[in-house]
Each structure stands twice: as structure tokens, then as C-alpha cells.
Amino acid sequence: MPQPVSEHASVNAQYEVVAADALTNVADRYDAQGKRCPFCEQGLRCSICSQGPCRITPKSPRGVCGIDAAGLVMRNMVHINVMGLAAYSSHTREVARTLIATGEGKSPFEIRDEAKLNFLAKVLGVDEADLHARAAAVGHRILQTMAEDTHVESTWVRALAPESRKRVWRDLGVFPGGPLFELMDASARTMTNIDGDYVSLTKTALRMGIATFYAVQIPLEFGQDALFGTPSPHTANVDLGILDPDYVNILPNGHEPFMGFALVTAAASEDVQAHAREAGAKGVRIVGSIETGQEMMQRLETDDVFVGLTGNWICQEYAIATGAVDVFAMDMNCSVPSLSELAERYGTTLIAVSNLIGVPGTHERIEYDPEHADDQALSIIDLAIENFKRRQGNPTSPVQQTREIVTGFSTEAVLDALGSSLDPLLEAIKSGAIRGIAALISCTTLKNGPQDSLTVAVAKELIARDVLVLSAGCGNAACQVAGLNSLGAQEWAGDGLRGVCEALGVPPVLSFGTCTDSGRLALLVGTVAEALGVDTAELPIVVTAPEYMEQKATIDAFGAVALGLYTHVSPTPPVTGSPEVVELLTQGAEELIGGKIALGDDAVQVAEDIAAHMDTKRQHLSI
């Protein structure tokens, strides 16, 4: 019997629909690639200059330029990380633009969490008394700090990182400046014949990782909190079954939720709903997809307008294959280039809402502008209603599966659940009821098994060992659709963790948002360390990415290592061509900076290794 393509029954069912129609899909494309190039898998191939492509072999241990295996492997890794930091920085720029437009009264948005705006203003030295002037000034200052020179310590890192970490980073020479100048230096450094030293290249990756957490992700997420509200716990529905073909369904897809929130506001209008009913639909629904959907679901109660989340990035083709998607609105990140073939077959209109999106066959471009987001949202809804008229009577493949989960666990929400104090959490850790905390920040991939299979297995193994899991990224959707973010998952937890969760009324896997929430997690880790009077590297806290896939994940991993955390990744990154790099990342880094990379594709062994690491940290803390 062939292996299923996914952990989830809904996706497996939709795969059969797409396969029967002989249409492109991620699972078949993965198989069609066959055996992968061993040089690429090990990081030993380079084609950045005209003398290449070069491959490092025992008979040819250096490229034409003279670079050796260690230098090439790490230079390739820095190239990947540059893309990750650039994508996060682009998102932060959009947050700043939206804050500026909102402060100037030119956007349809408002400041929903003034406390978060004030937090940002304090870090940035903004003292405007007027709320709107303060919002605009914060937006301008975010842009300014993004362009701080690499010879100047980042405003964000100086203000927010734990003192113990800042000392380590200064001593090691990895204290970053602004992300844009870090990107410039890293890009220049990784040209041909500039930096071929794997140690200095590793330091470059660490600098970018620190800048990502503090100077990009924190202003990004806290800016979105200021605009759209700070997440708080509530129930929501997930999985492909939330797509009802009798409604006009619009799926905001990507990582930037601005147009998604504008669409929800516009769709809540009775005039809009009446327009949809006149077209023969029951109404208009906004349905979250991947990280944009997570950002929305973290903050919005579900109702008959915003109905929840379909799943992570591998789900998008299968969602369109239901025949129930009228508009697929693509913002920055994770809209696959193959969508037009499925959109044509199943009757979906593809709309790019970001200037970065270049999906072939896109039908319309309505690029997000904070000053016109309300009118843009209405235009998208009109196109969706027209699409519904065209697809009426077409066959659909509705999915039955849905899952009710609990979402919205920001740092503030975690503290609220604990009675506005870290003390109950610290006591639970000290008593051993909670062995430690694992931040599961992952993508989803087919490289190490069916979609989400390893993520779900690792999460289950961890909670069985009394490890509290905070889930973010596409791995968050994996856990949600599998039921791990539901109260019913308490039965899968170990006795100690289950008791804590039952007392607090929370799941053993807390939905912490998206990959951009890694910075929020860094702040939480720093807060716990300072409460205990120790460095972050001494804590029984780990990071796991059981199914990392793309460039944002690799830069997050280096940020976690810089924070002093044990960081598990799977599949194995393309670094194995250099024993020196492998030794540095998996062992030597722990001595230098406190954190390290751990590898592993077996869920039981991964969980055992994490538990052993936590036990060692607990012993050192005498708890």
C-alpha cells in the first residue's frame, strides 16, 4: 500500500482528487525529482561565478577560486540565511508603513493595543503625546533602526536582549547592527574571493540570527499587536472542512495579514453580504491560509465571516482542489508557482496582493497599499463574487474534517493563564511537573516523511515526557489539525504536564502563532532567565524544527543558537560535506555561545535527546 502524502486525512483525500485529475501537486512533484544530488545535499556545490559550477571532492578539495569544503558549506548557508532575513525585513517594512499610514489617518486600521505601541515607543525613544502622532513616529523609527550601521549596536538588541547574552555576543563579535546593513555586509562577504573562512561566516550567520529576533521580528509582531490586537486564548476551527462551497470563499495566503484583516472588516458589511446572497451564495467568508491565517486566527474570534484556518503551505493546492475557493489572495511568502493550473481546473481567481509575488498565471494584481486597503478589499470581494457566479453548478469536492482548537497564546496570554505572574510556571518547572519548554517552530516538508508526520510525532513524544510545547509556524498548523492544540490532547501528556494543563484549562501544546513569533519567544525566554537569575543557555528550554523547509527557518535556527539554546532540526541541513562545520555547529558552538544544532529524524530519539538535555540543565540549576 503506498505511503500517504500527509499526516492528515483531509489532505490525503484531496490528493486523490488532484491525482485523479492528473494535475500538478507538491507530493507528485517531490517524487518526480528522484534521487537528490549528493553534492547539493552536503553543501559542496557552488555556481556563483563563471568558473563554476564547482564541486568539492577528495580529488578536488578546493573550488577554482580556492575555497575549501568548510568555507563553501558555510558560505552557502549564509546565502540561504540572507534570504530569510530579507523576507522578514520586508514584512517589518510593511508593518512600519501601515503604522505610519494609520497614525496619519490614511488607513482603515486603528490602534487596538496602545500598550504595545507604547512599548515600541519606549524602546525607540518616541515621546509623542498624541496617539496617532506616536504611531506614525514609531513607524518611521522602525525604518530608521532597520538601517543602523553594522558598526553600531542595534537599538533593539541593546534594549531587549538579556544582559548575560549581550556580554557573550560582544565578546564573540556577533553583536549586530541594523538588519539592512547586516544583509549588505553578509551579501558582500559571500561573494567570490571575499570570505572563505567558515568560522567568520558562522559568526555572520549568528549576527543575522540575533538581528532577526530582536530588530525585525519583535517590531514586526508588536507592531501588528498595536494595529490588530494582542493574541488572547479562544477557540477556533481548522482543517479543509471549513471550506463550504455554498459561500463565496476568499483565502488570504502568505505571511502578511494586512489585506486579510481589511477583508474581514469589509466582508462584515451587510451590503457586502447582501451582494453575495444576490449572486446565489449564502454569504462571503474569509478563510485563513498558512501564516496569514495564523496571524488572523490568533487575534480574531471565529464567526460566520472569519471561519478559521485551512492548514499550512502544503495544503494550498489541495484547498483549491475543493472547488470552493473563489479568490486566493497571495501576499508575501509561500504561494507556490504551480497554482494557475489548479486555479484553472477548479475555478479560482488568483490575486497578488504583494509587489513581491510573481506566481505565473496570476489573474489580478491588487498590491497592498495601507492608504487604500479598504477599497482594495472591496475590489477583491467583488472579484470573488463574480468568480462564485462562474463556478455555480461546477462539481466540488468538499472535505468533512474540521477540528476545534484553542489558539491565541501570546506571552501576555501565557502570563494571564498563570495569574499574571511567571511564578506558577517557574514552580511547575522547579517541581518537575513540567520538565522543560520546547518551542516548536517549524515549516512542513516532504523530505523526511509525509506532510506533518514528524512534527506531530515529535510533539506527542515531548508532551508525553512532561515537556510543555509552544508551537509556531507551519508546524503550528500541523499540531492544530492533528488535535494537539485541543483540550482533549491533555490525555496524551505525561502525568505532571497533564495536571498543570488541567488546572489551567489549557492544551499541552500552546498555539503561539507564526514563524515571525520567534522574536516573541526570545523575549519570553529572556524573561524566564532573568526571573531565575541565570543566562538563557542555562534553562531547560529548547527549540525544535522537525520539518524545517525554507530560508526563514535557517535564520531562526541561528538566532536560537545565538540565544544559547539547544536547537533540533530535521531534515539534516546541507552542511555535512564539512566535518569542521558539523563539529562547530553540533559541538563547538555550545562552548562558544551556549547553543548548538542537534539532528535527528526519529521522533522517539529526538524526544529522548531533548529530555536528556533538559535533565542536564535542571541538574545544573539544582531543580
XYZ file of C-alpha atoms in Angstrom:
623
model
C 0.000 0.000 0.000
C 1.529 3.391 -0.964
C 2.520 5.746 1.819
C 0.024 8.580 2.437
C 1.211 12.035 1.439
C 0.150 13.632 4.729
C -0.471 13.083 8.414
C -3.972 14.474 7.826
C -6.913 12.556 6.354
C -8.279 15.703 4.698
C -5.115 16.277 2.683
C -4.840 12.611 1.706
C -8.416 12.727 0.408
C -7.767 15.884 -1.603
C -4.565 14.419 -3.010
C -6.680 11.660 -4.539
C -8.895 14.295 -6.174
C -5.930 16.120 -7.707
C -4.188 12.898 -8.744
C -7.341 11.608 -10.433
C -7.428 14.820 -12.461
C -3.741 14.326 -13.368
C -2.865 17.793 -12.073
C 0.372 19.044 -10.582
C 0.735 18.862 -6.828
C 3.561 19.072 -4.313
C 3.626 15.354 -3.471
C 3.946 14.176 -7.080
C 6.496 16.886 -7.849
C 8.573 15.752 -4.882
C 8.590 12.151 -6.105
C 9.347 13.202 -9.682
C 12.641 14.773 -8.586
C 14.014 11.320 -7.747
C 17.356 10.886 -6.018
C 18.867 14.215 -4.989
C 22.309 15.462 -5.949
C 24.699 14.371 -3.149
C 26.904 17.451 -3.653
C 23.927 19.762 -3.161
C 22.693 17.788 -0.143
C 26.101 18.143 1.508
C 26.545 21.816 0.597
C 29.515 21.059 -1.657
C 28.354 22.670 -4.907
C 28.795 26.297 -5.974
C 27.786 28.187 -9.127
C 28.108 31.842 -8.121
C 30.929 32.661 -10.533
C 31.621 31.932 -14.198
C 34.316 29.370 -13.389
C 31.772 27.007 -11.872
C 29.772 25.071 -11.141
C 32.377 23.645 -8.766
C 32.025 20.528 -6.658
C 34.283 19.630 -3.763
C 35.564 16.031 -3.887
C 38.514 14.164 -2.333
C 40.338 14.544 -5.650
C 39.317 18.203 -5.978
C 39.259 19.534 -2.389
C 39.007 23.196 -3.422
C 36.905 25.160 -5.872
C 38.566 27.045 -8.707
C 38.662 30.175 -6.537
C 40.459 28.224 -3.808
C 37.619 27.834 -1.295
C 37.632 24.575 0.689
C 34.722 22.425 1.811
C 34.244 24.158 5.158
C 34.224 27.625 3.659
C 31.907 26.608 0.824
C 29.411 24.850 3.075
C 29.134 27.811 5.427
C 29.091 30.362 2.617
C 26.158 28.508 1.055
C 24.390 28.532 4.421
C 24.877 32.289 4.783
C 23.392 32.769 1.291
C 20.287 30.893 2.456
C 20.093 32.954 5.641
C 20.317 36.219 3.718
C 17.026 35.349 2.024
C 15.397 34.524 5.353
C 16.372 37.806 6.990
C 15.416 39.730 3.833
C 11.917 38.219 3.814
C 11.356 39.004 7.489
C 12.700 42.540 6.936
C 10.286 43.085 4.054
C 7.405 42.149 6.360
C 8.673 44.548 9.028
C 8.789 47.350 6.459
C 5.103 46.725 5.682
C 4.280 46.929 9.394
C 6.100 50.269 9.597
C 4.312 51.593 6.508
C 0.973 50.577 7.979
C 1.731 52.214 11.338
C 2.701 55.436 9.555
C -0.436 55.470 7.401
C -2.621 54.634 10.403
C -1.016 57.350 12.515
C -1.594 59.857 9.736
C -5.251 58.838 9.485
C -4.801 57.471 5.960
C -5.513 53.749 6.540
C -8.719 51.934 7.511
C -6.958 50.491 10.563
C -6.746 51.792 14.121
C -4.530 51.303 17.138
C -6.136 48.447 19.046
C -3.426 47.882 21.654
C -1.966 51.168 22.860
C 0.199 49.381 25.429
C 2.094 47.600 22.646
C 2.541 50.859 20.784
C 3.873 52.409 23.978
C 6.322 49.524 24.418
C 7.697 50.167 20.944
C 7.785 53.907 21.563
C 9.807 53.455 24.749
C 12.403 51.283 23.014
C 12.649 53.773 20.172
C 12.733 56.945 22.249
C 9.448 58.252 20.828
C 7.656 60.587 23.247
C 4.769 61.952 21.183
C 1.779 62.605 23.462
C -0.830 62.219 20.712
C -1.691 58.577 19.957
C -1.707 58.980 16.192
C 1.458 61.047 16.051
C 3.064 58.390 18.257
C 2.040 55.602 15.853
C 3.468 57.440 12.849
C 6.683 58.277 14.690
C 7.116 54.644 15.768
C 6.717 53.536 12.162
C 9.359 55.999 10.978
C 11.749 54.995 13.767
C 11.354 51.291 12.950
C 12.524 52.060 9.420
C 15.443 54.078 10.778
C 16.602 51.329 13.116
C 16.467 48.791 10.308
C 19.203 50.827 8.628
C 21.516 51.210 11.622
C 25.139 50.628 10.635
C 26.800 47.330 11.494
C 29.417 49.328 13.419
C 26.652 50.489 15.785
C 24.908 48.200 18.248
C 21.271 47.630 17.313
C 18.828 49.745 19.317
C 16.542 46.747 19.708
C 19.198 44.310 20.863
C 20.631 46.793 23.377
C 17.167 47.446 24.811
C 15.668 43.956 24.870
C 18.296 41.203 24.984
C 19.332 39.759 28.379
C 22.483 41.355 29.794
C 24.219 37.979 30.038
C 23.660 37.362 26.316
C 24.831 40.804 25.306
C 28.139 40.189 27.076
C 28.585 36.888 25.224
C 27.777 38.470 21.874
C 30.150 41.372 22.405
C 32.973 39.046 23.425
C 32.386 36.864 20.376
C 31.995 39.792 17.987
C 28.470 38.918 16.884
C 26.513 41.855 18.358
C 24.570 43.046 15.292
C 23.637 46.407 13.918
C 20.532 47.067 11.844
C 19.210 44.227 9.686
C 19.559 46.053 6.366
C 23.248 46.721 6.894
C 23.737 43.191 8.221
C 22.195 41.975 4.966
C 24.503 44.223 2.954
C 27.611 43.004 4.761
C 26.574 39.349 4.552
C 25.795 39.611 0.839
C 29.107 41.330 0.112
C 31.046 38.927 2.322
C 29.716 35.895 0.467
C 30.838 36.998 -2.975
C 33.635 35.124 -4.655
C 37.056 35.705 -3.053
C 35.986 37.772 -0.044
C 35.303 35.453 2.905
C 36.156 31.765 2.718
C 36.646 31.237 6.467
C 33.911 29.040 7.909
C 34.338 30.500 11.410
C 33.822 34.114 10.367
C 30.972 33.042 8.102
C 29.334 31.278 11.037
C 29.636 34.472 13.063
C 27.956 36.312 10.201
C 25.029 33.888 10.367
C 24.797 34.356 14.135
C 24.758 38.157 13.773
C 21.906 37.908 11.301
C 20.034 35.493 13.573
C 20.220 37.890 16.523
C 19.140 40.815 14.333
C 16.234 38.724 13.058
C 14.829 38.015 16.517
C 15.225 41.420 18.109
C 15.448 44.052 15.355
C 12.965 42.534 12.902
C 10.520 40.077 14.461
C 9.815 41.983 17.680
C 8.915 45.287 15.981
C 7.021 43.250 13.377
C 4.824 41.299 15.794
C 4.445 44.049 18.382
C 3.544 46.477 15.589
C 0.860 44.053 14.427
C -0.327 43.720 18.025
C -0.664 47.504 18.199
C -2.677 47.539 14.976
C -4.792 44.401 15.261
C -4.690 43.475 18.965
C -2.513 41.178 21.051
C -3.486 37.496 20.757
C -5.534 36.032 23.594
C -6.862 32.471 24.015
C -10.067 31.460 22.281
C -11.411 28.518 20.321
C -11.265 28.314 16.547
C -11.814 25.799 13.763
C -9.147 24.378 11.454
C -8.729 21.926 8.548
C -10.024 21.908 4.989
C -13.570 21.118 6.108
C -14.159 24.774 6.959
C -14.469 25.451 3.195
C -18.180 25.449 2.354
C -18.808 25.633 -1.429
C -22.143 27.383 -0.860
C -20.281 30.528 0.284
C -18.045 32.979 -1.514
C -14.687 31.934 -0.055
C -11.650 34.224 -0.051
C -8.353 32.803 1.194
C -5.691 35.353 2.240
C -2.492 33.326 1.895
C 1.057 34.141 2.913
C 2.656 35.800 5.913
C 1.491 39.444 5.931
C -2.047 39.741 7.348
C -2.860 43.355 6.425
C -5.133 42.611 3.499
C -6.625 39.714 5.425
C -7.762 41.984 8.247
C -9.064 44.540 5.733
C -11.041 41.779 4.020
C -12.652 40.689 7.295
C -13.735 44.254 8.040
C -15.129 44.718 4.535
C -16.881 41.335 4.483
C -18.643 42.081 7.787
C -20.700 44.752 5.985
C -24.320 43.811 5.455
C -24.166 45.394 1.997
C -21.363 43.029 1.032
C -23.175 40.003 2.425
C -26.370 41.020 0.629
C -24.431 41.365 -2.632
C -23.185 37.800 -2.209
C -26.676 36.480 -1.469
C -27.995 38.188 -4.601
C -25.369 36.200 -6.539
C -26.773 32.953 -5.111
C -24.292 32.433 -2.267
C -25.071 32.107 1.421
C -22.625 34.930 2.113
C -18.951 35.898 1.995
C -16.381 34.150 4.146
C -12.737 34.948 4.774
C -10.766 31.758 5.342
C -7.232 31.869 6.709
C -4.435 30.056 4.882
C -0.954 29.350 6.279
C 0.781 32.117 8.272
C -1.503 34.977 7.265
C -4.336 32.814 8.522
C -2.457 32.100 11.754
C -1.883 35.823 12.348
C -5.598 36.441 11.884
C -6.763 33.426 13.860
C -4.502 34.332 16.789
C -6.391 37.613 17.136
C -9.906 37.104 15.727
C -12.798 35.168 17.174
C -14.253 32.915 14.506
C -17.778 33.637 13.299
C -19.668 33.408 10.020
C -17.277 35.880 8.326
C -13.844 34.721 9.515
C -14.164 30.968 9.878
C -10.662 29.759 10.790
C -7.654 28.182 9.095
C -7.290 25.577 6.338
C -3.730 24.472 7.138
C -0.090 25.075 6.276
C 1.644 25.699 2.945
C 1.427 22.135 1.614
C -2.375 22.363 1.931
C -2.873 25.248 -0.515
C -3.169 23.225 -3.736
C -5.491 20.745 -2.039
C -7.633 23.588 -0.697
C -8.115 24.928 -4.226
C -8.984 21.385 -5.360
C -12.160 21.505 -3.240
C -13.609 23.747 -5.932
C -14.830 26.074 -3.164
C -12.127 28.769 -3.308
C -13.196 31.903 -5.172
C -10.170 34.095 -4.557
C -6.708 33.053 -3.466
C -5.174 36.361 -2.311
C -1.401 35.982 -2.259
C 0.737 38.169 -0.021
C 4.471 37.805 0.561
C 5.766 34.221 1.066
C 4.589 30.690 0.369
C 2.327 30.856 -2.671
C 3.590 28.051 -4.907
C 4.337 28.802 -8.594
C 2.111 25.950 -9.814
C -1.210 27.403 -8.693
C -2.548 28.588 -12.042
C -3.068 25.065 -13.377
C -5.200 24.147 -10.378
C -6.964 27.513 -10.352
C -7.977 26.983 -13.977
C -9.290 23.487 -13.325
C -11.159 24.220 -10.090
C -12.375 27.750 -10.770
C -10.297 30.022 -8.543
C -9.206 33.613 -9.187
C -5.572 34.265 -8.236
C -4.850 37.767 -6.943
C -1.408 39.057 -5.972
C -1.695 41.484 -3.074
C 2.073 41.991 -2.669
C 4.523 43.549 -5.117
C 6.883 40.643 -4.346
C 4.519 37.946 -5.618
C 5.185 36.599 -9.110
C 3.058 33.470 -9.456
C 2.718 32.637 -13.163
C -0.854 32.929 -14.407
C -1.970 35.372 -11.700
C -5.282 36.865 -12.819
C -5.195 40.215 -10.993
C -2.724 42.395 -9.108
C -4.121 44.488 -6.258
C -0.942 45.266 -4.358
C -1.485 46.188 -0.728
C -1.390 49.905 -0.028
C -2.260 50.836 3.563
C -3.833 54.091 2.373
C -6.297 52.270 0.102
C -6.677 48.891 1.832
C -10.416 49.300 2.403
C -11.160 49.964 -1.267
C -8.758 47.214 -2.290
C -10.566 44.744 -0.040
C -13.913 45.644 -1.634
C -12.410 45.144 -5.102
C -11.176 41.690 -4.111
C -14.605 40.781 -2.730
C -16.276 41.928 -5.968
C -13.933 39.690 -7.959
C -14.711 36.790 -5.597
C -18.455 37.225 -6.036
C -18.056 37.273 -9.813
C -15.968 34.100 -9.526
C -18.730 32.459 -7.479
C -21.217 33.219 -10.249
C -18.971 31.485 -12.778
C -18.381 28.393 -10.668
C -22.003 27.823 -9.651
C -23.002 24.341 -10.760
C -19.404 23.141 -11.061
C -18.623 19.887 -9.239
C -16.939 20.374 -5.875
C -15.045 18.077 -3.532
C -15.938 19.320 -0.069
C -13.966 17.925 2.855
C -15.667 16.775 6.038
C -12.851 17.094 8.553
C -12.710 20.060 10.932
C -11.099 20.442 14.332
C -11.827 22.818 17.212
C -8.634 24.075 18.811
C -7.533 26.693 21.309
C -5.328 29.417 19.873
C -4.046 32.894 20.782
C -1.255 32.197 23.298
C 0.940 35.296 23.186
C 3.409 35.929 26.010
C 0.774 38.082 27.701
C -1.801 35.315 27.332
C 0.538 32.766 28.884
C 1.088 35.095 31.828
C -2.659 35.715 32.155
C -3.283 31.969 32.263
C -0.716 31.796 35.077
C -2.363 34.571 37.085
C -0.301 37.438 35.589
C 2.910 36.039 37.021
C 5.674 33.696 35.917
C 5.768 32.174 39.386
C 3.341 29.279 38.728
C 5.274 28.295 35.593
C 8.599 28.526 37.402
C 7.238 26.477 40.296
C 5.906 23.834 37.892
C 9.342 23.620 36.281
C 11.126 23.525 39.636
C 8.818 20.792 40.935
C 9.312 18.718 37.805
C 5.637 18.775 36.819
C 6.921 20.499 33.693
C 10.265 19.073 32.672
C 11.025 21.979 30.374
C 9.706 24.002 27.475
C 10.111 23.254 23.775
C 9.473 25.969 21.206
C 8.324 24.007 18.158
C 8.933 26.481 15.327
C 8.799 24.565 12.102
C 7.832 24.587 8.443
C 6.440 21.472 6.799
C 8.264 19.362 4.225
C 8.111 16.031 2.411
C 11.846 15.485 2.787
C 11.551 13.347 5.925
C 8.152 11.699 5.507
C 4.519 12.572 4.832
C 3.453 16.159 5.479
C 3.468 16.998 9.216
C 4.130 13.397 10.275
C 7.397 14.039 12.107
C 6.178 17.322 13.597
C 3.125 15.662 15.114
C 5.135 12.665 16.317
C 7.802 14.826 17.986
C 5.169 16.990 19.691
C 3.362 13.904 21.026
C 6.595 12.385 22.314
C 7.574 15.627 24.040
C 4.304 16.186 25.876
C 4.340 12.526 26.956
C 7.642 13.377 28.681
C 6.122 16.382 30.506
C 7.585 18.932 28.098
C 5.332 21.933 27.506
C 5.309 22.744 23.769
C 4.821 26.220 22.312
C 4.020 25.763 18.613
C 4.596 28.332 15.863
C 4.979 28.460 12.106
C 3.580 25.904 9.692
C 4.324 23.343 12.402
C 1.657 25.094 14.450
C -0.961 24.198 11.845
C 0.374 20.635 11.872
C -0.306 20.417 15.600
C -3.656 22.180 15.317
C -5.095 19.941 12.603
C -3.801 16.876 14.477
C -5.662 17.955 17.625
C -2.619 18.712 19.795
C -3.810 22.259 20.480
C -7.153 20.954 21.734
C -8.062 20.394 25.358
C -8.568 16.727 24.531
C -4.827 16.425 23.942
C -4.284 16.610 27.702
C -4.770 12.819 27.769
C -1.587 12.411 25.678
C 0.521 14.384 28.155
C 2.595 12.944 30.975
C 1.117 12.985 34.462
C 2.906 16.149 35.565
C 2.146 18.230 32.487
C -1.395 16.928 32.318
C -2.030 18.078 35.881
C -0.742 21.570 35.112
C -2.806 21.803 31.925
C -5.969 20.585 33.628
C -5.507 23.099 36.429
C -5.030 25.968 33.967
C -7.557 24.753 31.397
C -5.052 24.794 28.524
C -3.777 22.249 25.982
C -0.287 20.729 26.372
C 0.695 22.351 23.050
C 0.061 26.097 23.116
C -0.584 27.792 19.779
C 1.962 30.612 19.801
C 1.481 31.891 16.254
C 3.757 32.014 13.236
C 7.464 31.828 12.450
C 7.589 35.600 12.972
C 6.718 34.954 16.622
C 10.230 33.569 17.183
C 11.206 37.026 18.447
C 8.285 36.978 20.865
C 9.544 33.615 22.111
C 13.053 35.070 22.503
C 11.619 37.723 24.811
C 9.778 35.073 26.823
C 12.969 33.016 27.172
C 14.837 36.110 28.322
C 12.108 36.913 30.842
C 12.250 33.400 32.325
C 16.062 33.550 32.537
C 16.034 36.898 34.318
C 13.334 35.698 36.729
C 15.600 32.791 37.682
C 18.740 34.959 37.700
C 20.530 32.821 35.082
C 21.633 33.045 31.472
C 19.295 31.769 28.759
C 21.784 28.991 27.953
C 21.233 27.518 31.428
C 17.497 26.976 31.008
C 15.691 23.678 30.292
C 14.299 25.299 27.153
C 14.902 24.008 23.622
C 13.875 24.752 20.073
C 12.761 22.053 17.644
C 12.068 22.330 13.922
C 11.081 18.762 12.985
C 10.252 19.721 9.384
C 12.174 22.861 8.512
C 11.890 23.721 4.826
C 12.995 27.193 3.796
C 15.224 30.167 4.406
C 13.297 31.780 7.253
C 13.744 28.581 9.243
C 17.519 28.536 8.897
C 17.917 32.125 10.083
C 15.625 31.351 13.043
C 17.839 28.391 13.907
C 20.935 30.571 14.076
C 19.038 33.055 16.217
C 18.126 30.265 18.622
C 21.720 29.022 18.805
C 22.881 32.596 19.485
C 20.386 32.743 22.331
C 22.170 29.745 23.842
C 19.501 27.175 23.067
C 19.694 23.522 22.042
C 18.144 23.626 18.562
C 16.919 20.430 16.909
C 16.423 20.489 13.144
C 15.258 17.927 10.613
C 15.913 17.159 7.801
C 19.690 17.436 8.050
C 20.779 20.796 6.585
C 23.217 20.913 3.640
C 26.355 21.137 5.784
C 27.515 17.537 6.078
C 30.172 17.963 3.398
C 32.406 19.591 6.010
C 33.271 17.723 9.228
C 34.630 21.011 10.604
C 31.306 22.800 10.118
C 29.350 19.862 11.535
C 31.606 19.802 14.604
C 31.294 23.559 15.086
C 27.502 23.643 14.828
C 26.769 20.489 16.835
C 29.506 20.735 19.488
C 31.902 23.671 19.317
C 29.165 26.304 19.247
C 27.982 25.167 22.670
C 31.318 26.137 24.186
C 31.458 29.438 22.310
C 27.905 30.709 22.620
C 25.918 28.182 24.662
C 23.632 26.857 21.935
C 24.073 24.129 19.360
C 22.384 22.330 16.484
C 21.036 18.828 17.134
C 19.983 16.472 14.356
C 17.548 13.567 14.249
C 14.688 12.125 12.199
C 13.331 9.568 14.685
C 10.675 11.145 16.912
C 11.351 8.942 19.938
C 15.095 9.533 19.831
C 14.609 13.267 19.253
C 12.383 13.492 22.318
C 14.748 11.370 24.407
C 17.694 13.602 23.464
C 15.721 16.748 24.286
C 14.606 15.293 27.611
C 18.187 14.328 28.473
C 19.362 17.848 27.649
C 16.635 19.315 29.853
C 17.540 16.970 32.698
C 21.165 18.114 32.486
C 20.108 21.750 32.657
C 17.818 21.002 35.579
C 20.651 19.331 37.459
C 22.911 22.336 36.923
C 20.144 24.570 38.277
C 19.580 22.147 41.200
C 15.891 21.736 40.402
